[in-house]
Coordinates of C-alpha atoms and ligand atoms in Angstrom, one line a residue:
M1 CA -17.0 23.8 10.2
P2 CA -19.9 21.4 10.9
Q3 CA -19.5 17.8 9.4
P4 CA -22.0 16.9 6.7
K5 CA -24.5 14.3 8.0
V6 CA -23.3 10.8 7.0
D7 CA -26.5 9.7 5.3
E8 CA -26.9 12.8 3.2
W9 CA -23.2 12.7 2.3
R10 CA -23.6 9.1 1.3
S11 CA -26.2 9.8 -1.3
E12 CA -24.2 12.7 -2.7
A13 CA -21.2 10.5 -2.9
R14 CA -23.2 7.8 -4.6
Q15 CA -24.6 10.3 -7.1
W16 CA -21.2 11.6 -7.9
L17 CA -19.7 8.0 -8.4
A18 CA -22.5 7.3 -10.8
T19 CA -21.4 10.2 -13.0
V20 CA -17.8 8.9 -13.4
L21 CA -18.1 5.0 -13.0
E22 CA -20.2 2.2 -14.3
P23 CA -22.0 -0.1 -11.8
R24 CA -19.9 -3.1 -10.8
R25 CA -20.7 -6.3 -12.8
A26 CA -21.3 -9.5 -10.9
A27 CA -18.3 -11.9 -10.8
E28 CA -18.0 -14.1 -13.8
P29 CA -18.2 -17.8 -12.6
T30 CA -15.7 -18.9 -15.2
G31 CA -13.5 -17.5 -17.9
H32 CA -11.2 -15.4 -15.7
T33 CA -8.1 -14.2 -17.3
A34 CA -4.7 -14.1 -15.6
A35 CA -5.0 -10.3 -15.3
D36 CA -8.3 -10.6 -13.4
L37 CA -6.9 -12.7 -10.6
A38 CA -3.2 -11.6 -10.6
V39 CA -2.0 -10.0 -7.4
F40 CA 0.8 -8.3 -9.3
H41 CA 0.5 -7.1 -12.9
N42 CA 2.6 -8.7 -15.6
L43 CA 2.5 -5.8 -18.2
T44 CA 4.8 -4.3 -20.7
D45 CA 5.9 -0.7 -20.0
K46 CA 3.5 0.6 -22.6
E47 CA 0.6 -1.4 -21.0
E48 CA 1.6 -0.2 -17.5
R49 CA 1.6 3.4 -18.7
R50 CA -1.8 3.0 -20.3
L51 CA -3.2 1.5 -17.0
L52 CA -1.6 4.4 -15.0
D53 CA -3.3 6.9 -17.3
R54 CA -6.7 5.2 -16.6
C55 CA -6.1 5.2 -12.9
R56 CA -4.9 8.8 -12.9
A57 CA -8.1 10.0 -14.7
Y58 CA -10.2 8.6 -11.9
Q59 CA -8.0 9.8 -9.1
R60 CA -8.0 13.4 -10.6
A61 CA -11.8 13.3 -10.9
R62 CA -12.1 12.1 -7.3
H63 CA -9.7 14.8 -6.1
D64 CA -11.4 17.6 -7.9
A65 CA -14.9 16.5 -6.7
G66 CA -13.6 16.6 -3.1
Y67 CA -13.5 12.9 -2.3
Q68 CA -9.7 12.4 -1.9
A69 CA -7.9 12.4 1.5
L70 CA -11.2 12.4 3.3
T71 CA -10.0 12.2 6.9
L72 CA -6.9 14.4 6.5
P73 CA -7.4 17.7 8.3
R74 CA -8.4 20.6 6.1
E75 CA -5.4 22.6 7.1
N76 CA -3.2 19.8 5.7
G77 CA -5.1 19.8 2.3
G78 CA -7.7 17.1 3.1
Q79 CA -11.5 17.1 3.5
G80 CA -11.4 17.0 7.3
L81 CA -14.2 14.4 7.5
T82 CA -14.6 11.5 9.9
A83 CA -13.6 7.9 9.6
A84 CA -17.3 7.1 9.2
H85 CA -17.4 9.2 6.0
A86 CA -14.3 7.4 4.7
A87 CA -15.9 4.0 5.4
V88 CA -19.2 5.1 3.7
F89 CA -17.2 6.2 0.6
A90 CA -15.4 2.9 0.4
E91 CA -18.7 1.1 0.7
E92 CA -20.4 3.1 -2.0
E93 CA -17.3 2.9 -4.3
S94 CA -17.3 -0.9 -4.0
A95 CA -20.6 -1.0 -5.8
F96 CA -18.9 0.5 -8.9
D97 CA -16.4 -0.7 -11.5
V98 CA -13.4 1.3 -10.2
P99 CA -10.4 1.2 -12.6
P100 CA -7.9 -1.5 -11.6
S101 CA -5.3 0.4 -9.6
T102 CA -1.5 -0.2 -9.3
E103 CA 1.0 -0.3 -6.4
L104 CA 2.4 3.1 -7.5
I105 CA -1.0 4.8 -7.5
S106 CA -1.7 3.5 -3.9
V107 CA 1.8 4.5 -2.7
T108 CA 1.4 8.0 -4.3
V109 CA -2.1 8.8 -3.0
R110 CA -2.4 6.9 0.2
L111 CA 1.2 6.9 1.6
V112 CA 3.5 9.6 0.2
A113 CA 0.8 12.3 -0.3
M114 CA -0.5 11.8 3.2
S115 CA 3.0 11.9 4.8
V116 CA 4.0 15.0 2.8
A117 CA 0.7 16.6 3.8
L118 CA 1.3 15.9 7.5
F119 CA 5.0 16.6 7.8
G120 CA 5.7 19.0 4.8
T121 CA 6.0 22.8 4.9
P122 CA 3.0 24.8 3.5
E123 CA 5.0 25.2 0.2
Q124 CA 5.7 21.4 0.0
R125 CA 2.0 20.7 0.7
E126 CA 1.0 23.1 -2.1
T127 CA 3.6 21.9 -4.6
Y128 CA 3.8 18.2 -3.9
A129 CA 1.1 16.8 -1.6
R130 CA -1.6 18.3 -3.8
A131 CA 0.1 17.0 -7.0
F132 CA 0.4 13.5 -5.4
L133 CA -3.2 13.5 -4.3
R134 CA -4.3 14.4 -7.9
T135 CA -1.7 11.9 -9.3
D136 CA -0.3 14.8 -11.4
L137 CA 3.0 13.5 -10.0
L138 CA 3.7 9.9 -9.0
A139 CA 5.8 9.0 -6.0
C140 CA 7.4 5.7 -4.8
Q141 CA 8.6 4.8 -1.3
L142 CA 12.4 4.5 -0.9
F143 CA 12.5 2.8 2.5
S144 CA 13.7 -0.8 2.5
E145 CA 17.4 -1.7 1.9
P146 CA 19.2 -5.0 1.5
G147 CA 20.1 -5.0 5.2
A148 CA 17.0 -3.0 6.5
G149 CA 13.5 -4.5 6.0
S150 CA 11.8 -5.5 9.2
D151 CA 14.5 -3.6 11.0
L152 CA 14.0 -0.5 8.9
A153 CA 15.7 1.8 11.4
A154 CA 19.0 0.0 10.7
L155 CA 19.1 1.6 7.2
R156 CA 22.5 2.7 5.9
T157 CA 21.8 5.1 3.1
R158 CA 23.6 8.3 4.1
A159 CA 22.7 11.9 3.6
R160 CA 25.6 14.3 4.3
P161 CA 25.0 18.1 4.5
D162 CA 27.0 20.1 1.8
G163 CA 26.4 23.8 1.9
E164 CA 22.6 24.4 1.2
D165 CA 22.3 20.8 -0.2
W166 CA 22.5 17.2 0.9
V167 CA 24.5 14.5 -0.8
I168 CA 22.9 11.0 -0.8
D169 CA 24.7 7.6 -1.2
G170 CA 23.2 4.2 -0.7
Q171 CA 20.9 1.5 -2.0
K172 CA 17.2 0.8 -1.7
V173 CA 15.4 -2.3 -2.7
W174 CA 11.8 -3.6 -3.4
T175 CA 10.8 -0.1 -4.5
S176 CA 7.3 -0.6 -6.1
G177 CA 6.8 1.4 -9.2
A178 CA 10.1 3.3 -9.1
Q179 CA 10.5 3.0 -12.9
F180 CA 7.3 5.1 -13.4
A181 CA 7.7 7.5 -10.4
D182 CA 8.5 11.2 -10.6
H183 CA 9.7 11.3 -6.9
G184 CA 10.6 9.0 -4.1
L185 CA 10.1 9.5 -0.4
L186 CA 13.5 8.5 0.9
L187 CA 14.7 7.7 4.4
A188 CA 18.4 8.4 4.9
R189 CA 20.8 8.4 7.9
T190 CA 21.9 12.0 8.7
D191 CA 23.3 11.3 12.2
P192 CA 25.0 8.0 13.0
H193 CA 26.0 9.2 16.5
V194 CA 22.5 8.8 18.1
V195 CA 20.3 5.7 18.5
K196 CA 19.3 4.4 15.2
Q197 CA 15.7 5.7 15.1
A198 CA 16.8 9.3 16.1
G199 CA 19.4 9.8 13.3
I200 CA 17.1 9.4 10.2
T201 CA 15.7 12.2 8.0
A202 CA 13.1 12.0 5.2
F203 CA 13.6 13.6 1.7
L204 CA 11.7 13.8 -1.5
V205 CA 14.0 12.7 -4.3
P206 CA 13.3 13.6 -8.0
M207 CA 13.8 10.1 -9.6
D208 CA 15.5 11.7 -12.6
S209 CA 18.3 13.3 -10.5
P210 CA 21.8 12.5 -11.7
G211 CA 23.1 9.6 -9.6
V212 CA 19.8 7.7 -9.3
E213 CA 19.8 4.3 -11.1
I214 CA 16.7 2.1 -11.2
R215 CA 17.0 -1.6 -11.9
P216 CA 13.7 -3.5 -12.2
I217 CA 13.5 -6.9 -10.4
R218 CA 11.7 -9.8 -12.3
Q219 CA 9.2 -11.6 -10.0
M220 CA 8.2 -15.3 -10.1
S221 CA 4.7 -14.1 -11.2
G222 CA 6.3 -12.6 -14.4
G223 CA 6.1 -8.9 -14.0
A224 CA 8.6 -6.4 -12.6
S225 CA 6.5 -4.3 -10.2
F226 CA 9.5 -3.5 -8.0
N227 CA 13.1 -2.4 -8.3
E228 CA 16.5 -1.9 -6.9
V229 CA 17.4 1.8 -6.6
F230 CA 21.0 2.9 -6.4
L231 CA 21.9 6.4 -5.2
S232 CA 25.4 7.6 -5.9
G233 CA 26.3 11.2 -4.9
V234 CA 22.7 12.4 -5.5
R235 CA 22.6 16.1 -4.7
L236 CA 19.4 17.4 -3.1
S237 CA 18.3 20.8 -2.1
D238 CA 17.4 21.3 1.6
A239 CA 14.0 22.4 0.3
L240 CA 13.3 18.7 -0.4
R241 CA 13.7 17.7 3.2
I242 CA 10.4 16.5 4.7
G243 CA 10.1 17.2 8.4
R244 CA 13.0 18.2 10.7
P245 CA 16.4 16.6 10.5
G246 CA 16.1 13.5 12.7
Q247 CA 12.3 13.3 12.3
G248 CA 12.5 10.7 9.6
W249 CA 11.5 7.8 11.9
E250 CA 8.2 9.6 12.8
V251 CA 7.6 10.1 9.0
A252 CA 8.3 6.4 8.4
T253 CA 6.0 5.1 11.1
A254 CA 3.2 7.3 10.0
T255 CA 3.7 6.3 6.3
L256 CA 3.8 2.6 7.3
A257 CA 0.6 2.9 9.3
F258 CA -1.1 4.4 6.2
E259 CA 0.3 1.4 4.2
R260 CA -1.2 -1.1 6.7
T261 CA -4.6 0.6 6.5
T262 CA -4.4 0.6 2.7
S263 CA -3.4 -3.0 2.4
G264 CA -6.1 -4.0 4.9
S265 CA -9.0 -2.1 3.6
G266 CA -8.7 -0.5 0.1
N267 CA -11.1 -1.3 -2.7
R268 CA -8.2 -2.0 -5.0
R269 CA -8.7 -5.5 -6.3
K270 CA -5.7 -7.7 -5.5
G271 CA -6.1 -11.3 -6.6
G272 CA -9.3 -13.5 -6.4
T273 CA -12.1 -12.9 -4.0
F274 CA -14.7 -15.1 -2.2
D275 CA -17.1 -14.6 -5.1
D276 CA -14.4 -15.8 -7.6
V277 CA -13.8 -19.0 -5.5
L278 CA -17.5 -19.6 -5.2
G279 CA -17.8 -19.2 -9.0
L280 CA -14.9 -21.7 -9.4
A281 CA -16.6 -24.2 -7.1
R282 CA -19.9 -23.8 -9.0
S283 CA -18.2 -24.2 -12.4
L284 CA -16.5 -27.4 -11.1
K285 CA -19.9 -28.6 -9.7
R286 CA -18.4 -29.0 -6.2
T287 CA -20.8 -26.9 -4.2
H288 CA -22.7 -30.0 -2.8
D289 CA -19.5 -31.5 -1.4
P290 CA -19.8 -30.9 2.5
L291 CA -16.0 -30.4 2.8
V292 CA -16.0 -27.8 0.0
R293 CA -19.0 -26.1 1.6
Q294 CA -17.1 -26.0 4.9
R295 CA -14.1 -24.4 3.3
L296 CA -16.2 -21.8 1.5
A297 CA -18.1 -21.0 4.7
D298 CA -14.8 -20.5 6.5
L299 CA -13.6 -18.1 3.8
Y300 CA -16.8 -16.2 3.8
V301 CA -16.8 -15.8 7.6
R302 CA -13.2 -14.6 7.6
G303 CA -14.0 -12.0 4.9
A304 CA -17.0 -10.7 6.9
L305 CA -14.8 -10.5 10.0
R306 CA -12.1 -8.6 8.2
A307 CA -14.7 -6.1 6.8
A308 CA -16.1 -5.6 10.3
T309 CA -12.6 -5.1 11.7
V310 CA -11.7 -2.6 9.0
E311 CA -14.8 -0.6 10.0
R312 CA -14.1 -0.9 13.7
V313 CA -10.4 0.2 13.3
A314 CA -11.4 3.1 11.0
R315 CA -13.9 4.4 13.6
A316 CA -11.4 4.0 16.4
S317 CA -8.5 5.4 14.4
A318 CA -6.5 8.3 15.9
S319 CA -7.7 11.8 15.3
G320 CA -5.8 14.1 12.9
G321 CA -6.0 11.6 10.0
R322 CA -3.3 9.2 11.2
P323 CA -4.1 5.6 11.7
G324 CA -3.0 3.9 15.0
P325 CA -1.2 0.6 15.5
E326 CA -4.6 -1.2 15.1
A327 CA -3.9 -0.9 11.4
S328 CA -1.7 -3.9 11.8
L329 CA -4.8 -6.0 12.6
T330 CA -6.5 -5.3 9.3
K331 CA -3.3 -5.7 7.3
L332 CA -2.7 -9.1 8.9
M333 CA -6.3 -10.2 8.3
A334 CA -6.1 -9.0 4.6
S335 CA -2.9 -10.9 3.9
D336 CA -4.3 -14.0 5.6
L337 CA -7.5 -13.9 3.6
L338 CA -5.6 -13.5 0.3
T339 CA -3.5 -16.6 1.2
R340 CA -6.5 -18.7 2.2
T341 CA -8.5 -17.7 -0.9
G342 CA -5.6 -19.0 -3.1
Q343 CA -5.4 -22.2 -0.9
V344 CA -9.1 -23.0 -1.3
A345 CA -8.9 -22.4 -5.1
A346 CA -5.9 -24.7 -5.3
E347 CA -7.7 -27.4 -3.4
L348 CA -10.7 -27.1 -5.7
M349 CA -8.4 -27.3 -8.8
G350 CA -6.0 -30.0 -7.7
A351 CA -3.1 -30.7 -10.1
R352 CA -4.6 -28.4 -12.7
I353 CA -3.3 -25.4 -10.7
T354 CA 0.3 -26.2 -11.6
A355 CA 0.2 -25.6 -15.4
D356 CA -1.3 -23.3 -18.0
T357 CA -3.5 -25.9 -19.6
G358 CA -5.5 -23.3 -21.6
E359 CA -8.7 -24.3 -19.7
P360 CA -10.6 -21.1 -19.0
G361 CA -9.9 -19.6 -15.6
T362 CA -7.2 -22.0 -14.5
F363 CA -3.9 -20.2 -15.0
A364 CA -5.6 -17.1 -13.5
W365 CA -5.5 -18.8 -10.1
T366 CA -1.8 -19.7 -10.5
E367 CA -1.3 -16.0 -10.9
H368 CA -3.1 -15.4 -7.6
L369 CA -1.1 -18.1 -5.8
L370 CA 2.3 -16.7 -7.1
G371 CA 1.5 -13.2 -6.0
A372 CA -0.3 -13.7 -2.6
P373 CA 2.9 -14.3 -0.5
G374 CA 4.1 -10.8 -1.5
Y375 CA 1.4 -9.2 0.6
R376 CA 2.5 -11.2 3.7
L377 CA 5.8 -9.2 3.4
A378 CA 4.9 -5.8 1.9
G379 CA 4.3 -3.0 4.5
G380 CA 5.8 -5.2 7.3
T381 CA 5.7 -9.0 7.4
D382 CA 3.0 -11.0 9.2
Q383 CA 5.5 -11.6 12.1
I384 CA 6.2 -7.9 12.4
Q385 CA 2.4 -7.1 12.5
R386 CA 2.0 -9.7 15.3
N387 CA 4.8 -8.0 17.2
L388 CA 3.2 -4.6 16.8
I389 CA -0.2 -5.9 17.8
G390 CA 1.3 -7.6 20.9
E391 CA 3.4 -4.6 22.0
R392 CA 1.3 -1.6 20.9
V393 CA -2.3 -2.8 20.9
L394 CA -2.3 -5.5 23.6
K395 CA 0.6 -3.8 25.6
L396 CA 2.4 -7.1 26.1
P397 CA 6.1 -6.9 27.2
G398 CA 8.3 -5.8 24.3
E399 CA 11.0 -7.9 22.5
P400 CA 14.4 -7.6 24.2
R401 CA 16.2 -4.6 22.6
V402 CA 20.0 -4.7 22.4
D403 CA 20.4 -1.8 20.1
K404 CA 19.7 1.2 22.4
V405 CA 23.2 2.6 21.7
P406 CA 24.4 5.1 19.0
F407 CA 24.0 3.6 15.5
S408 CA 27.8 4.0 15.0
E409 CA 28.5 1.7 17.9
L410 CA 26.3 -1.2 16.6
P411 CA 28.3 -4.2 15.2
G412 CA 29.2 -3.8 11.6
N413 CA 29.2 0.1 11.6
Ligands
FAD1 C1 5.1 -6.7 -2.8 C2 6.1 -5.9 -2.1 C3 6.2 -4.5 -2.3 C4 7.1 -3.8 -1.6 N1 7.2 -2.5 -1.9 C5 8.1 -1.7 -1.2 C6 8.3 -0.3 -1.5 O1 7.6 0.2 -2.4 N2 9.2 0.4 -0.8 C7 10.0 -0.2 0.2 O2 10.8 0.5 0.8 N3 9.9 -1.5 0.5 C8 9.0 -2.3 -0.2 N4 8.9 -3.6 0.1 C9 9.8 -4.2 1.1 C10 9.1 -4.7 2.3 O3 8.8 -3.6 3.2 C11 10.1 -5.7 3.0 O4 10.1 -6.8 2.2 C12 9.6 -6.1 4.4 O5 9.6 -5.0 5.3 C13 10.4 -7.2 5.0 O6 11.8 -6.9 4.9 P1 12.8 -8.0 4.3 O7 12.3 -8.4 3.0 O8 14.1 -7.3 4.3 O9 12.8 -9.3 5.3 P2 13.6 -9.4 6.6 O10 13.4 -8.2 7.5 O11 15.0 -9.9 6.3 O12 12.8 -10.6 7.3 C14 13.1 -12.0 7.0 C15 12.1 -12.9 7.9 O13 12.5 -12.7 9.3 C16 11.3 -12.3 10.0 N5 11.6 -11.4 11.1 C17 12.5 -10.3 11.0 N6 12.5 -9.7 12.2 C18 11.7 -10.3 13.0 C19 11.3 -10.1 14.4 N7 11.8 -9.1 15.1 N8 10.4 -10.9 14.9 C20 9.9 -12.0 14.2 N9 10.2 -12.2 12.9 C21 11.1 -11.4 12.3 C22 10.4 -11.7 9.0 O14 9.0 -11.7 9.4 C23 10.7 -12.5 7.7 O15 9.9 -13.7 7.7 C24 8.0 -4.4 -0.6 C25 7.9 -5.8 -0.4 C26 7.0 -6.5 -1.2 C27 7.0 -8.0 -0.9

């Protein structure tokens, strides 16, 4: 099927966006609330559910109008468009007031839905991937464990075959949005007698299954966006296995590449932006200070470089809807920009950043500062992105690997 011409498609997308969203308002120079600049929400369950409903209404409209999963091949349930169409949609969308999204919405639509669409059976695509893309069902990512974060392939959660079923035992941690999710994309060890990456299988776990216990973790920024998830004798039908037994590492790396692209490029507002810092500098009457001007210019240039890199990576991304290792570049640039934005705001505010003085817009920046470090960890830490860029993009020699033996022979197993 021929691709629609990008310029014509752009104006159709813009017209559609105008039917469901209001144009974006200019950044307010002062009077930010904590919620405006917070990287992570600090909401009650009721408020979080209300926010999820707002996000879901937009995601459903977007799906039904044909603007979801733009680059995913048509046979996998996407639109089969090019990275250029996706970049154009993001650009057009950024001119509108998109409902503030949540971690769980991004994980559902941009990570789990994409992985189930790529690795699932036709039935799983029809039942789950479609429902995740429309956010009719919400899904979290059950990957990290207390002893397996950067070294995710060292995970110990076990899935043992039992007749037509699997029985799962283990613990996951830092699971964003688990308390509101219907399903979780789980990685579990199904074969300890092969090298660690080869013995992992992916499953879709209904979060209300007997034996699943979710414990929210309170963050320093106040909210509880992520959780510990304990799995004790959880029985799963083989129909909920995603991909082949032993294909879990491929599912994981594809999902993480989507996560890096999402962290690096999405329109979802996380924390303060350049415009917000500029507004702060103006409200403090500091824009004539040459040092402040230099800091602001540096931030602006880094933002522009990030935007250009997002576009370049999107255009060069692998065919078939899967991002390549270059996604690590944009993830790294995005987390760096988030950190620097907070640092410039903190320099402008001085000691006032440390307390909630009630002055308009001040505690809001504290919320930014407390949340920003999270994005230097989520989806693979800065150091891990640098390793990936070194090894897979620049083709530098790899780190020494001492674990190329069956998982069961590694120390501690
Ligand atoms: C906001 C947020 C949301 C998250 N959401 C989810 C989620 O929904 N689902 C999920 O499964 N997980 C989630 N995580 C977990 C996240 O993926 C892990 O925190 C991350 O992969 C790092 O793992 P770790 O915390 O175990 O740190 P560790 O792996 O213990 O790392 C500790 C430190 O050592 C460094 N390090 C480790 N190995 C190397 C190396 N080879 N070279 C150089 N430095 C190294 C790291 O960079 C880090 O500084 C989330 C985390 C955050 C912060």
